[in-house]
Coordinates of C-alpha atoms and ligand atoms in Angstrom, one line a residue:
Chain A
M291 CA 42.5 -14.7 6.3
Q292 CA 41.5 -17.3 3.7
M293 CA 39.3 -18.9 6.3
F294 CA 37.7 -15.5 6.9
F295 CA 37.2 -14.9 3.2
L296 CA 35.5 -18.3 2.8
Q297 CA 33.2 -17.6 5.8
F298 CA 32.5 -14.1 4.4
L299 CA 31.3 -15.6 1.1
N300 CA 29.3 -18.2 2.9
G301 CA 27.7 -15.5 5.0
L302 CA 26.9 -13.5 1.8
Q303 CA 25.4 -16.5 0.2
L304 CA 23.1 -17.2 3.2
S305 CA 22.2 -13.5 3.4
M306 CA 21.1 -13.4 -0.2
L307 CA 19.0 -16.5 0.2
I308 CA 17.3 -15.0 3.3
F309 CA 16.9 -11.8 1.5
L310 CA 14.7 -13.4 -1.2
L311 CA 12.3 -14.5 1.6
A312 CA 12.5 -11.3 3.6
A313 CA 11.8 -9.1 0.6
G314 CA 8.4 -10.7 0.1
L315 CA 7.6 -10.8 3.8
T316 CA 8.4 -7.2 4.3
L317 CA 6.5 -6.0 1.3
I318 CA 3.4 -8.0 2.3
F319 CA 3.6 -6.6 5.8
G320 CA 4.2 -3.0 4.7
L321 CA 1.4 -3.0 2.2
M322 CA -1.2 -5.2 3.8
D323 CA -0.3 -5.2 7.4
I324 CA -0.2 -9.0 7.3
L325 CA 2.4 -10.8 9.4
N326 CA 2.6 -13.8 7.2
L327 CA 4.1 -16.7 9.2
A328 CA 3.1 -19.0 6.3
H329 CA 5.8 -17.4 4.2
G330 CA 8.1 -20.4 5.0
A331 CA 5.5 -22.7 3.5
F332 CA 6.0 -21.0 0.1
F333 CA 9.7 -21.6 0.4
T334 CA 8.9 -25.4 0.9
M335 CA 6.4 -25.4 -1.9
G336 CA 8.8 -23.8 -4.4
A337 CA 11.5 -26.3 -3.5
Y338 CA 9.2 -29.3 -3.9
A339 CA 7.7 -28.0 -7.1
G340 CA 11.1 -27.3 -8.4
W341 CA 12.3 -30.8 -7.4
L342 CA 9.4 -32.4 -9.2
V343 CA 10.0 -30.4 -12.4
S344 CA 13.7 -31.1 -12.3
R345 CA 12.9 -34.8 -11.9
M346 CA 10.5 -34.8 -14.8
T347 CA 12.5 -32.6 -17.2
G348 CA 16.0 -33.1 -15.9
S349 CA 16.5 -29.4 -16.2
Y350 CA 17.5 -27.1 -13.3
W351 CA 16.4 -24.1 -15.3
A352 CA 12.9 -25.4 -15.9
A353 CA 12.7 -26.0 -12.2
L354 CA 13.8 -22.5 -11.4
L355 CA 11.2 -21.0 -13.8
I356 CA 8.3 -23.3 -13.1
G357 CA 8.8 -24.0 -9.4
P358 CA 7.9 -20.5 -8.2
L359 CA 4.6 -20.6 -10.1
V360 CA 3.1 -23.0 -7.6
P361 CA 3.6 -20.7 -4.6
F362 CA 2.5 -17.7 -6.7
A363 CA -0.8 -19.3 -7.4
L364 CA -1.3 -20.6 -3.9
G365 CA -0.2 -17.3 -2.4
A366 CA -2.6 -15.3 -4.6
L367 CA -5.4 -17.8 -3.7
L368 CA -4.6 -17.5 0.0
Q369 CA -4.9 -13.8 -0.1
S370 CA -8.0 -13.6 -2.3
A371 CA -10.0 -16.5 -0.9
V372 CA -9.0 -16.6 2.7
L373 CA -7.3 -13.4 4.0
Q374 CA -9.4 -10.8 2.1
P375 CA -12.7 -12.2 3.3
L376 CA -11.4 -12.2 6.9
V377 CA -10.7 -8.5 6.6
K378 CA -14.3 -8.0 5.4
R379 CA -15.6 -9.9 8.4
G380 CA -13.4 -7.8 10.8
R381 CA -11.3 -10.8 11.8
S382 CA -7.9 -9.6 10.7
T383 CA -6.1 -8.3 13.7
H384 CA -2.3 -9.1 13.8
L385 CA -3.1 -11.9 16.2
D386 CA -5.8 -13.4 14.1
L387 CA -3.6 -13.5 11.0
A388 CA -0.5 -14.6 12.9
L389 CA -2.4 -17.6 14.3
L390 CA -4.0 -18.5 11.0
T391 CA -0.7 -18.3 9.0
F392 CA 1.1 -20.1 11.8
G393 CA -1.3 -22.9 11.4
L394 CA -0.9 -22.9 7.7
L395 CA 2.9 -23.1 8.0
F396 CA 2.6 -26.4 10.0
A397 CA -0.3 -27.7 8.0
T398 CA 1.9 -27.3 4.8
A399 CA 4.7 -29.2 6.4
G400 CA 2.3 -32.0 7.4
T401 CA 0.7 -32.1 3.9
V402 CA 4.1 -32.2 2.2
E403 CA 5.2 -35.0 4.5
Y404 CA 2.0 -36.9 3.7
F405 CA 2.6 -36.8 0.0
F406 CA 6.4 -37.0 -0.2
G407 CA 7.3 -38.8 3.0
S408 CA 10.0 -37.6 5.3
S409 CA 13.0 -38.2 3.0
F410 CA 15.5 -35.6 2.1
Y411 CA 15.7 -34.6 -1.6
S412 CA 17.9 -32.4 -3.6
I413 CA 17.9 -30.8 -7.0
P414 CA 21.2 -31.5 -8.9
T415 CA 23.4 -28.6 -9.5
P416 CA 23.3 -27.8 -13.3
A417 CA 26.6 -28.7 -15.0
I418 CA 27.4 -25.1 -16.0
L419 CA 27.3 -24.0 -12.3
S420 CA 29.0 -27.0 -10.8
G421 CA 32.6 -27.2 -9.8
R422 CA 34.8 -24.7 -8.0
I423 CA 36.6 -21.6 -8.9
A424 CA 39.9 -20.5 -7.5
M425 CA 39.9 -17.0 -6.0
L426 CA 42.1 -15.3 -3.5
G427 CA 43.6 -18.5 -2.3
I428 CA 40.4 -20.5 -1.9
D429 CA 38.4 -22.8 -4.1
Y430 CA 34.8 -21.6 -3.9
P431 CA 31.8 -23.5 -5.3
V432 CA 30.5 -21.7 -8.4
Y433 CA 26.9 -22.4 -7.5
R434 CA 27.3 -20.5 -4.2
L435 CA 28.6 -17.5 -6.2
F436 CA 25.6 -17.9 -8.5
V437 CA 23.3 -17.6 -5.4
I438 CA 25.1 -14.4 -4.3
G439 CA 24.7 -13.0 -7.8
V440 CA 21.1 -13.9 -8.1
G441 CA 20.4 -12.3 -4.7
L442 CA 22.1 -9.1 -5.7
G443 CA 20.3 -9.1 -9.0
V444 CA 16.9 -9.5 -7.4
A445 CA 17.7 -6.8 -4.9
L446 CA 18.6 -4.4 -7.7
L447 CA 15.6 -5.3 -9.8
L448 CA 13.2 -4.9 -6.9
S449 CA 14.6 -1.6 -5.9
L450 CA 14.4 -0.4 -9.5
V451 CA 10.8 -1.5 -9.8
I452 CA 9.8 0.1 -6.5
D453 CA 11.7 3.4 -7.0
R454 CA 11.3 3.9 -10.7
T455 CA 8.0 2.5 -12.0
L456 CA 4.4 3.3 -11.7
I457 CA 3.7 -0.1 -10.1
G458 CA 6.3 0.8 -7.5
A459 CA 4.7 4.2 -7.0
T460 CA 1.4 2.5 -6.4
L461 CA 3.0 0.2 -3.8
R462 CA 4.7 3.1 -2.0
A463 CA 1.3 4.9 -2.1
G464 CA -0.4 1.9 -0.7
V465 CA 2.0 1.6 2.2
D466 CA 1.5 5.2 2.9
N467 CA -2.3 5.6 2.6
R468 CA -4.3 2.6 1.3
E469 CA -7.6 4.4 1.4
M470 CA -6.4 7.2 -0.9
V471 CA -5.2 4.6 -3.4
T472 CA -8.8 3.3 -3.7
A473 CA -10.0 6.9 -3.9
L474 CA -8.0 7.2 -7.1
G475 CA -10.1 4.5 -8.7
I476 CA -7.5 1.7 -8.1
N477 CA -8.8 -1.7 -6.9
I478 CA -6.3 -2.2 -4.1
N479 CA -7.5 -5.8 -3.5
V480 CA -6.1 -6.7 -6.9
V481 CA -2.8 -5.0 -6.0
F482 CA -2.8 -7.0 -2.7
V483 CA -3.4 -10.3 -4.5
I484 CA -0.6 -9.7 -7.0
V485 CA 1.9 -8.5 -4.3
F486 CA 1.0 -11.5 -2.1
G487 CA 1.5 -13.8 -5.1
C488 CA 4.8 -12.2 -6.1
G489 CA 6.1 -12.4 -2.5
A490 CA 5.2 -16.1 -2.3
A491 CA 6.8 -16.7 -5.7
L492 CA 10.0 -15.0 -4.5
A493 CA 10.0 -17.3 -1.5
G494 CA 9.4 -20.3 -3.8
F495 CA 12.2 -19.1 -6.0
A496 CA 14.5 -19.1 -3.0
G497 CA 13.4 -22.6 -2.3
V498 CA 14.5 -23.8 -5.7
I499 CA 17.7 -21.8 -5.5
A500 CA 18.4 -23.4 -2.1
A501 CA 17.6 -27.0 -3.2
P502 CA 21.1 -27.9 -4.7
I503 CA 22.9 -26.8 -1.5
M504 CA 20.3 -27.4 1.3
S505 CA 18.1 -30.4 1.7
V506 CA 14.6 -30.4 0.4
Y507 CA 12.4 -31.8 3.2
S508 CA 9.0 -31.1 4.7
Q509 CA 10.1 -28.9 7.5
M510 CA 12.5 -26.8 5.6
G511 CA 10.3 -23.7 5.6
I512 CA 9.9 -23.6 9.4
G513 CA 13.4 -22.9 10.5
I514 CA 14.1 -20.4 7.7
V515 CA 10.9 -18.4 8.4
V516 CA 12.1 -17.7 11.9
T517 CA 15.4 -16.4 10.5
T518 CA 13.5 -14.3 8.0
F519 CA 11.5 -12.8 10.8
V520 CA 14.6 -11.7 12.6
V521 CA 15.8 -10.1 9.3
V522 CA 12.6 -8.2 8.9
V523 CA 12.6 -7.0 12.5
V524 CA 16.2 -6.0 12.3
G525 CA 15.7 -4.2 9.0
G526 CA 12.4 -2.5 10.0
L527 CA 9.0 -4.0 9.1
G528 CA 7.8 -2.9 5.7
N529 CA 11.2 -1.7 4.5
L530 CA 12.8 -3.3 1.5
K531 CA 16.2 -1.7 1.8
G532 CA 16.1 -2.6 5.5
S533 CA 15.4 -6.2 4.7
F534 CA 18.4 -6.2 2.4
Y535 CA 20.8 -4.9 5.0
G536 CA 19.0 -6.9 7.7
A537 CA 19.6 -10.0 5.7
L538 CA 23.3 -9.2 5.4
F539 CA 23.5 -8.5 9.1
V540 CA 21.7 -11.7 10.1
G541 CA 23.3 -13.9 7.5
M542 CA 26.8 -12.7 8.5
T543 CA 26.1 -13.0 12.2
D544 CA 24.8 -16.5 11.8
T545 CA 27.7 -17.7 9.6
M546 CA 30.5 -16.0 11.7
A547 CA 29.0 -17.4 14.9
Q548 CA 29.1 -20.8 13.4
A549 CA 32.7 -20.5 12.3
Y550 CA 34.2 -18.6 15.2
L551 CA 31.9 -19.1 18.2
P552 CA 30.2 -22.4 17.6
E553 CA 28.8 -22.5 21.2
A554 CA 26.8 -19.3 20.3
E555 CA 25.6 -20.6 16.9
L556 CA 22.1 -21.6 18.1
F557 CA 21.2 -18.3 19.7
A558 CA 23.4 -15.6 18.0
I559 CA 20.6 -14.3 15.8
Y560 CA 18.1 -14.4 18.6
V561 CA 20.4 -12.2 20.7
L562 CA 20.3 -9.9 17.7
L563 CA 16.5 -10.0 17.6
V564 CA 16.0 -9.4 21.3
G565 CA 18.6 -6.6 21.4
M566 CA 16.9 -5.0 18.5
M567 CA 13.5 -5.2 20.0
I568 CA 14.8 -3.6 23.2
F569 CA 17.1 -0.9 21.8
R570 CA 15.7 -0.1 18.4
P571 CA 12.3 -1.6 18.0
Q572 CA 11.7 0.3 14.7
G573 CA 14.6 -1.6 13.1
L574 CA 17.8 -0.4 11.5
F575 CA 16.0 1.6 8.9
G576 CA 13.8 3.6 11.3
S577 CA 10.5 5.0 10.1
T578 CA 7.7 2.5 9.9
G579 CA 5.7 2.0 6.7
R580 CA 8.3 2.7 4.1
V581 CA 9.1 0.3 1.3
A582 CA 11.9 2.1 -0.5
Chain B
M217 CA -26.2 14.3 -11.2
L218 CA -25.8 13.3 -7.5
E219 CA -28.7 12.4 -5.3
V220 CA -28.3 11.7 -1.6
Q221 CA -31.4 10.3 0.1
D222 CA -31.8 10.0 3.9
L223 CA -28.3 8.9 4.7
H224 CA -27.6 7.3 8.1
T225 CA -24.0 6.6 8.9
F226 CA -22.4 5.2 12.0
Y227 CA -18.9 5.0 13.5
G228 CA -19.3 1.9 15.6
E229 CA -22.3 2.6 17.7
S230 CA -22.2 6.3 17.3
H231 CA -24.9 7.5 15.0
V232 CA -23.2 10.3 13.1
L233 CA -25.3 11.0 10.1
Q234 CA -29.0 11.1 10.9
G235 CA -30.8 11.3 7.6
V236 CA -28.8 13.6 5.3
S237 CA -30.3 14.4 2.0
L238 CA -28.8 16.6 -0.7
S239 CA -28.4 16.8 -4.4
V240 CA -26.0 18.3 -6.9
A241 CA -27.3 19.3 -10.4
P242 CA -25.2 19.3 -13.6
S243 CA -22.8 22.3 -13.7
Q244 CA -23.8 23.2 -10.1
C245 CA -21.4 24.1 -7.3
V246 CA -22.9 23.0 -4.0
A247 CA -21.3 23.9 -0.6
L248 CA -21.8 21.9 2.6
L249 CA -21.3 24.1 5.6
G250 CA -21.4 23.5 9.3
R251 CA -19.4 23.6 12.5
N252 CA -16.6 21.3 13.5
G253 CA -18.0 17.8 14.1
A254 CA -21.3 18.5 12.2
G255 CA -20.8 15.5 9.9
K256 CA -19.5 17.2 6.7
T257 CA -16.6 14.9 6.2
T258 CA -18.6 11.8 7.1
T259 CA -21.2 12.8 4.4
L260 CA -18.5 13.0 1.8
R261 CA -17.0 9.7 3.0
S262 CA -20.4 8.0 2.8
I263 CA -20.9 9.3 -0.8
L264 CA -17.5 7.8 -1.8
G265 CA -18.1 4.5 0.0
L266 CA -15.2 5.1 2.4
T267 CA -17.5 4.9 5.3
P268 CA -20.5 3.2 3.8
A269 CA -23.9 4.4 5.0
R270 CA -26.0 1.9 7.0
R271 CA -29.3 3.3 5.6
G272 CA -30.3 5.6 2.8
E273 CA -29.3 5.8 -0.8
V274 CA -26.7 7.5 -3.0
T275 CA -27.4 7.8 -6.7
F276 CA -24.8 9.1 -9.2
K277 CA -25.7 9.6 -12.9
G278 CA -28.8 7.6 -12.3
E279 CA -26.9 4.6 -10.8
V280 CA -27.2 3.5 -7.2
I281 CA -23.7 3.6 -5.7
T282 CA -24.5 3.2 -2.0
R283 CA -22.9 -0.2 -1.6
K284 CA -20.3 0.0 -4.3
P285 CA -16.6 -0.1 -3.4
T286 CA -14.8 3.2 -3.5
H287 CA -12.7 2.4 -6.6
Q288 CA -15.8 1.7 -8.7
I289 CA -17.5 4.9 -7.5
V290 CA -14.4 6.9 -8.5
R291 CA -14.3 5.2 -11.9
L292 CA -17.8 6.4 -12.5
G293 CA -16.4 9.9 -12.5
V294 CA -16.3 11.1 -8.9
S295 CA -12.9 12.7 -8.0
Y296 CA -12.1 13.3 -4.3
V297 CA -9.8 15.7 -2.5
P298 CA -9.9 14.6 1.1
E299 CA -9.5 16.8 4.2
D300 CA -5.9 15.7 4.8
R301 CA -5.2 16.0 1.0
G302 CA -4.2 12.4 0.7
I303 CA -0.7 13.1 -0.7
F304 CA 1.7 10.2 -0.6
A305 CA 4.9 11.1 1.2
T306 CA 7.2 8.8 -0.8
V307 CA 5.7 9.3 -4.2
T308 CA 6.8 12.1 -6.5
V309 CA 4.6 14.8 -7.9
E310 CA 4.8 13.4 -11.4
E311 CA 4.1 9.9 -10.1
H312 CA 1.0 11.1 -8.3
L313 CA -0.4 12.5 -11.5
A314 CA 0.6 9.4 -13.6
M315 CA -1.1 7.1 -11.1
A316 CA -4.3 9.1 -11.3
R317 CA -4.1 9.1 -15.0
G318 CA -3.4 5.4 -15.2
A319 CA -6.4 4.7 -12.9
S320 CA -8.7 6.8 -15.1
R321 CA -8.0 4.8 -18.3
G322 CA -11.1 4.7 -20.4
R323 CA -12.6 8.0 -19.2
P324 CA -13.4 10.1 -22.2
A325 CA -12.4 13.5 -20.6
R326 CA -9.2 12.3 -19.1
K327 CA -6.5 14.9 -19.1
D328 CA -2.7 14.8 -19.7
I329 CA -0.2 15.5 -16.9
G330 CA 0.8 18.6 -18.9
Y331 CA -2.7 20.0 -18.3
V332 CA -2.2 20.0 -14.6
F333 CA 1.2 21.6 -15.0
E334 CA -0.5 24.4 -17.0
V335 CA -3.0 25.0 -14.3
F336 CA -0.4 24.8 -11.6
P337 CA 3.0 25.8 -13.0
R338 CA 4.5 25.5 -9.6
L339 CA 3.9 21.7 -9.7
A340 CA 5.9 21.5 -13.0
E341 CA 8.9 22.9 -11.1
R342 CA 8.4 20.4 -8.3
R343 CA 7.7 17.4 -10.6
H344 CA 10.5 15.3 -9.2
S345 CA 9.9 16.2 -5.5
L346 CA 8.3 13.7 -3.1
G347 CA 4.9 14.4 -1.7
G348 CA 6.4 14.7 1.7
Q349 CA 8.7 17.5 0.6
L350 CA 5.9 19.8 -0.6
S351 CA 4.5 22.8 1.2
G352 CA 0.9 22.7 2.3
G353 CA -0.1 24.8 -0.6
E354 CA 1.7 22.7 -3.1
Q355 CA 0.1 19.6 -1.6
Q356 CA -3.3 21.1 -2.1
M357 CA -2.6 22.0 -5.7
L358 CA -1.3 18.5 -6.3
A359 CA -4.4 17.0 -4.7
I360 CA -6.7 19.1 -6.9
G361 CA -4.6 18.6 -10.0
R362 CA -4.7 14.9 -9.4
A363 CA -8.5 15.0 -9.0
L364 CA -8.8 16.9 -12.3
I365 CA -6.8 14.4 -14.3
A366 CA -9.7 12.0 -14.6
G367 CA -11.9 14.7 -16.2
P368 CA -14.4 14.1 -13.4
D369 CA -18.2 14.3 -13.7
L370 CA -18.2 15.4 -10.1
L371 CA -15.5 17.0 -8.0
V372 CA -15.7 16.5 -4.3
L373 CA -13.5 18.7 -2.1
D374 CA -13.2 18.6 1.7
E375 CA -12.0 21.9 3.1
P376 CA -9.5 22.8 0.4
S377 CA -8.6 26.1 1.9
E378 CA -7.7 24.8 5.3
G379 CA -4.3 25.9 6.5
L380 CA -3.4 27.8 3.3
A381 CA -2.0 31.3 3.1
P382 CA -4.4 34.0 1.7
V383 CA -2.5 34.3 -1.7
I384 CA -2.8 30.5 -2.2
I385 CA -6.5 30.6 -1.3
E386 CA -7.0 33.3 -4.0
K387 CA -5.3 31.0 -6.5
L388 CA -7.4 28.1 -5.4
E389 CA -10.6 30.1 -5.8
E390 CA -9.5 31.1 -9.3
V391 CA -8.9 27.5 -10.2
L392 CA -12.2 26.3 -8.8
L393 CA -14.1 29.0 -10.6
A394 CA -12.4 27.9 -13.8
V395 CA -13.4 24.3 -13.1
K396 CA -17.0 25.4 -12.5
R397 CA -17.0 27.4 -15.8
M398 CA -16.0 24.2 -17.6
G399 CA -19.3 22.8 -16.3
V400 CA -17.9 20.3 -13.8
P401 CA -20.2 20.0 -10.9
I402 CA -18.6 20.6 -7.5
L403 CA -19.5 19.4 -4.0
I404 CA -17.4 21.4 -1.5
V405 CA -17.1 21.3 2.2
E406 CA -15.6 24.6 3.5
Q407 CA -15.1 26.3 6.8
N408 CA -14.2 29.5 5.0
Y409 CA -17.7 31.0 4.7
H410 CA -16.8 33.8 2.3
L411 CA -14.9 31.5 -0.1
A412 CA -17.8 29.0 0.0
T413 CA -20.5 31.6 -0.7
R414 CA -18.5 33.1 -3.6
L415 CA -18.1 29.7 -5.2
A416 CA -21.4 28.0 -4.5
D417 CA -24.8 28.3 -6.2
Y418 CA -26.5 26.3 -3.5
V419 CA -25.8 25.6 0.1
Y420 CA -26.6 23.0 2.7
V421 CA -26.0 23.7 6.4
L422 CA -25.3 20.7 8.5
S423 CA -25.5 20.4 12.3
Q424 CA -25.4 17.3 14.4
G425 CA -25.7 15.0 11.4
S426 CA -28.7 16.5 9.8
V427 CA -29.4 19.2 7.3
K428 CA -30.6 22.4 9.0
F429 CA -30.8 24.7 6.0
A430 CA -30.9 24.1 2.2
G431 CA -31.2 26.9 -0.2
A432 CA -29.6 29.2 -2.8
T433 CA -26.5 30.9 -1.7
E434 CA -28.3 34.3 -1.6
A435 CA -30.9 32.9 0.7
L436 CA -28.3 32.0 3.2
T437 CA -26.5 35.3 3.0
R438 CA -29.8 36.9 3.8
D439 CA -30.7 34.6 6.6
E440 CA -28.8 36.0 9.6
N441 CA -30.5 33.6 12.0
I442 CA -29.2 30.4 10.4
R443 CA -25.8 31.9 10.0
R444 CA -25.5 32.8 13.6
T445 CA -27.0 29.6 15.0
Y446 CA -25.1 27.1 12.8
L447 CA -22.1 28.9 11.4
S448 CA -21.1 31.7 13.8
V449 CA -20.7 34.2 11.0
Ligands
ATP51 N1 -13.3 7.7 12.7 C1 -14.2 8.1 13.6 N2 -14.6 7.3 14.7 C2 -15.5 7.8 15.5 N3 -16.1 9.0 15.4 C3 -15.8 9.8 14.4 C4 -14.8 9.4 13.4 N4 -14.7 10.4 12.6 C5 -15.6 11.4 13.0 N5 -16.2 11.0 14.1 C6 -17.2 11.8 14.8 O1 -18.3 12.0 13.9 C7 -18.8 13.3 14.0 C8 -18.7 14.0 12.6 O2 -17.4 14.1 12.2 P1 -17.0 14.7 10.8 O3 -15.6 14.5 10.6 O4 -17.9 14.2 9.7 O5 -17.3 16.3 11.0 P2 -16.9 17.5 10.2 O6 -18.2 18.3 10.0 O7 -16.2 17.1 9.0 O8 -15.9 18.4 11.1 P3 -14.7 19.2 10.8 O9 -15.1 20.6 10.4 O10 -13.9 19.3 12.1 O11 -13.9 18.5 9.8 C9 -17.9 14.0 15.0 O12 -18.6 14.1 16.2 C10 -16.7 13.2 15.1 O13 -16.2 13.2 16.4
MG52 MG1 -14.3 17.4 8.3

């Protein structure tokens, strides 16, 4: 029982980390119809930027705040300087963009390795979040509880923004009918750049959050982007709520398989993916093109 | 106010508009008539920059807008009610209006949301409903209310009466007449000939992507030949 509780918390922690990535990925897809395979690159950039900041300032919190700004800026730049012009030139089918962003994912890993080498780094856990806390018969690391809390907090905040604010209404409108948004006098390209930047920043934020518990290395974004894709497919592309439950589903499956069915660990989530594609291709949360 | 000169518009290789010219004067209501597939919607889409024309020129308030992006054209004061009404399924009535209001920041004649609720009291009752939950009539009221928020210098409507019950069409006519009395120029595409001729001062009849008739509304009502050939009324 204690073992299960421990695994449950581990699963929850992993789920929340993946959710931070999946949220951006699904919003970008829902709004712009871009399957952004480079999303994992922003995770890597955030982690390295955070690592640099933490080394220079010695502060985890500075890393958490400043780290995501790098992927925000590069994400906004990618959308405005590369992807947007492609749309104008008519070279923006799903395949075009998937190939391009796939290339960017690996190019980022290579570039990072060129500058930082192939060593593994880590951001030290801040003092206030280190140590363990005794609960229900187990000693659980405080930092992992913090990750769970942050994930839940971000999920709540995102759903409030999307459901209750005018910015959220604009996003919902854009997912539903982009053309009509422009016909209201709104420059949808600006909305796209901001959403792309914010999605990238969330991925970078996840990178910093992950740094004290996972290694920071050049390829770190590649494995996780695959898991994130499974989440987004399971939850339904373009659906924020779906990506939350999808993340829980995938994170739990992965963790529980590791704990109780180690032989299945490597392919458990892919079984989930394939099963989903065959039996419920629209994902758990059905209708396509909804963000809320 | 609006001048359209020799517009040629294509969908891929298909040459849909073959030299459409028309104009809307200040305070004038102009109707664009014609059978299904005549190119009425395409004309409006070309004016708004949604399907940009390949040749020709559109001028609005003296400014050439042919190649401008849609959002800039709209900000100059063109409000658009598309054929499918363009209501967002997952956005509430109030949010629709607030979005349009936010987007028309800086326009001198911009209205409050309360103004739309006065014109269409039914929308006030439905303010928290999602667009997807509205009836066809309510959606059309919302689409028109949303277009009026900006305090437009030109109101462009694509078949506003389509699919509406007769009582709702009466209400629609009343509202559009009121808009016209306020001096807002209107460019309206309508299949409902009687509604169109009651509203419009001037009429263009389109067939196969070019203008076959242009004249005052009374001239069209007198010209049985044109009506029979191009409108089947
Ligand atoms: N997206 C499109 N791609 C290709 N052809 C199109 C497209 N939209 C319209 N057309 C064609 O262009 C022509 C003009 O269409 P348009 O929609 O402008 O007509 P309309 O006068 O508005 O007709 P309706 O009364 O049915 O709304 C038609 O022959 C139509 O088939
Ligand atoms: Mg039409």
